[in-house]
Amino acid sequence: MAVEVKELLEAGVHFGHLTRKWDPNMAPYVYMERNGIHIINLYKTAAKIDEAGAALAKIAASGRKILFVATKKQAKDIVAEKAGEINMPYITERWPGGMLTNFVTIRKAVKKMASIDRMKKDGTFMTLSKKERLQVDRLRAKLEKNLGSISDMTRLPGALFVVDIKREHIAIKEAQKLNIPIFAMVDTNSDPRQVDYVIPANDDASKSIDKILTHVASAVSGGLAERKAEKEAAAAPKEEAPKAKAKAAPAKKAVAEEEE
């Protein structure tokens, strides 16, 4: 999906923060100042969306997961919806400390959630006392709230996509330690040097977040479609091979009979 500067403008992607709150490292992405607010250069934003989209599509095509992170109110529902549509994990509640750097412990918590589900299916849950059932239900609800969307993530993600790097600084630090590529919407009050793929954009307005996430999700979806097509192409010759052998058998028999 080609990125149009006009649609970014209509979504308010160009509105940065107050000039007194800016990070000087965002200077290359600032177009001008208006009424004490920095205006982001949308031509650079469009180019950066294309660049990030191409890289994300490659990661998705390789079969690795992209973890979306956004815990701010105006971004939570949008990220949950967009990431859910492309079947990617996301964190929209509090970032669980050690989510990446202590991934083994996080996996244990996910397994605990799965074991509670098994208890409910096989009837073990009903053998517990009323008080114990209540405690288990509360634990399950807490785990679901914090880890529900990452329950299928069996290994570290291939990349992180973040909305508001100042707010999600713990996630950023953990990804940096593990050399996991970081993609992010970066507003004028943040340091873009922390991110591998910067998308200069207003990270406070829901319209702006929705617009950027729509393009990002579309790029990831393209990568997933490419992976699916490659898998189908690889499987096709295997399916055709037995048919070819079956056709060749009568021909070989006929040749053998002629030689006799």
Coordinates of C-alpha atoms in Angstrom, one line a residue, residues 116-225:
I116 CA -5.3 -24.0 34.4
D117 CA -7.2 -24.3 31.1
R118 CA -6.4 -28.1 31.0
M119 CA -7.7 -28.4 34.6
K120 CA -11.0 -26.8 33.6
K121 CA -11.3 -29.1 30.6
D122 CA -10.5 -32.4 32.4
G123 CA -12.7 -31.7 35.4
T124 CA -9.8 -31.3 37.9
F125 CA -10.8 -27.7 38.5
M126 CA -14.1 -28.8 40.0
T127 CA -12.4 -31.1 42.6
L128 CA -10.9 -28.0 44.2
S129 CA -12.6 -26.1 47.1
K130 CA -14.6 -23.0 46.4
K131 CA -11.9 -20.8 47.8
E132 CA -9.2 -22.5 45.7
R133 CA -11.3 -22.2 42.5
L134 CA -11.7 -18.5 43.2
Q135 CA -7.9 -18.1 43.6
V136 CA -7.1 -20.1 40.4
D137 CA -9.7 -18.0 38.5
R138 CA -8.1 -14.7 39.7
L139 CA -4.6 -16.0 38.8
R140 CA -5.9 -17.0 35.3
A141 CA -7.5 -13.6 34.8
K142 CA -4.4 -11.8 35.8
L143 CA -2.2 -13.9 33.5
E144 CA -4.7 -13.5 30.6
K145 CA -4.6 -9.7 31.1
N146 CA -0.8 -9.4 31.1
L147 CA 0.2 -12.3 28.8
G148 CA -2.9 -13.4 26.9
S149 CA -1.8 -12.1 23.5
I150 CA 1.7 -13.7 23.7
S151 CA 0.5 -17.2 24.7
D152 CA 1.5 -18.5 21.3
M153 CA 4.9 -16.9 21.2
T154 CA 7.3 -19.8 21.8
R155 CA 10.5 -17.9 21.1
L156 CA 11.8 -14.4 21.2
P157 CA 10.3 -12.1 18.6
G158 CA 12.1 -11.2 15.4
A159 CA 11.3 -7.5 16.0
L160 CA 9.5 -5.0 18.3
F161 CA 7.1 -2.4 17.1
V162 CA 6.6 0.4 19.6
V163 CA 4.2 3.3 20.0
D164 CA 5.8 6.0 22.2
I165 CA 9.4 5.0 23.0
K166 CA 9.5 7.3 26.0
R167 CA 6.7 5.5 27.7
E168 CA 7.9 2.0 26.6
H169 CA 11.6 2.6 27.6
I170 CA 11.9 -0.7 29.5
A171 CA 10.8 -2.7 26.4
I172 CA 13.3 -0.6 24.3
K173 CA 16.1 -1.4 26.7
E174 CA 15.4 -5.1 26.8
A175 CA 15.2 -5.3 23.0
Q176 CA 18.5 -3.4 22.8
K177 CA 20.3 -5.9 25.1
L178 CA 19.2 -8.8 22.9
N179 CA 19.9 -7.0 19.6
I180 CA 16.2 -7.3 18.6
P181 CA 15.4 -4.8 15.8
I182 CA 13.2 -1.9 17.1
F183 CA 10.6 -0.3 14.9
A184 CA 8.7 2.7 16.3
M185 CA 6.6 5.7 16.0
V186 CA 8.8 8.5 17.3
D187 CA 7.4 11.9 18.2
T188 CA 9.5 15.1 18.4
N189 CA 10.0 14.7 22.2
S190 CA 11.9 11.4 21.8
D191 CA 15.4 10.3 20.9
P192 CA 15.3 8.5 17.6
R193 CA 18.8 7.0 18.1
Q194 CA 17.3 4.3 20.3
V195 CA 15.4 2.9 17.4
D196 CA 16.6 0.9 14.3
Y197 CA 13.6 2.0 12.1
V198 CA 12.2 5.4 13.0
I199 CA 8.8 6.5 11.8
P200 CA 8.6 10.2 12.7
A201 CA 4.9 10.7 13.7
N202 CA 2.4 12.1 16.2
D203 CA 2.2 9.2 18.8
D204 CA -0.5 10.8 20.9
A205 CA -3.5 11.2 18.5
S206 CA -5.5 8.0 17.9
K207 CA -6.1 8.9 14.2
S208 CA -2.4 9.2 13.7
I209 CA -1.6 5.9 15.4
D210 CA -4.4 4.2 13.5
K211 CA -3.0 5.5 10.1
I212 CA 0.5 4.3 10.8
L213 CA -0.5 1.0 12.2
T214 CA -2.8 0.4 9.2
H215 CA 0.3 0.7 6.8
V216 CA 2.5 -1.4 9.1
A217 CA -0.1 -4.2 9.4
S218 CA -0.5 -4.1 5.6
A219 CA 3.2 -4.6 5.1
V220 CA 3.4 -7.5 7.6
S221 CA 0.3 -9.1 6.0
G222 CA 2.2 -8.9 2.6
G223 CA 5.1 -10.7 4.2
L224 CA 2.9 -13.4 5.6
A225 CA 1.2 -13.9 2.2

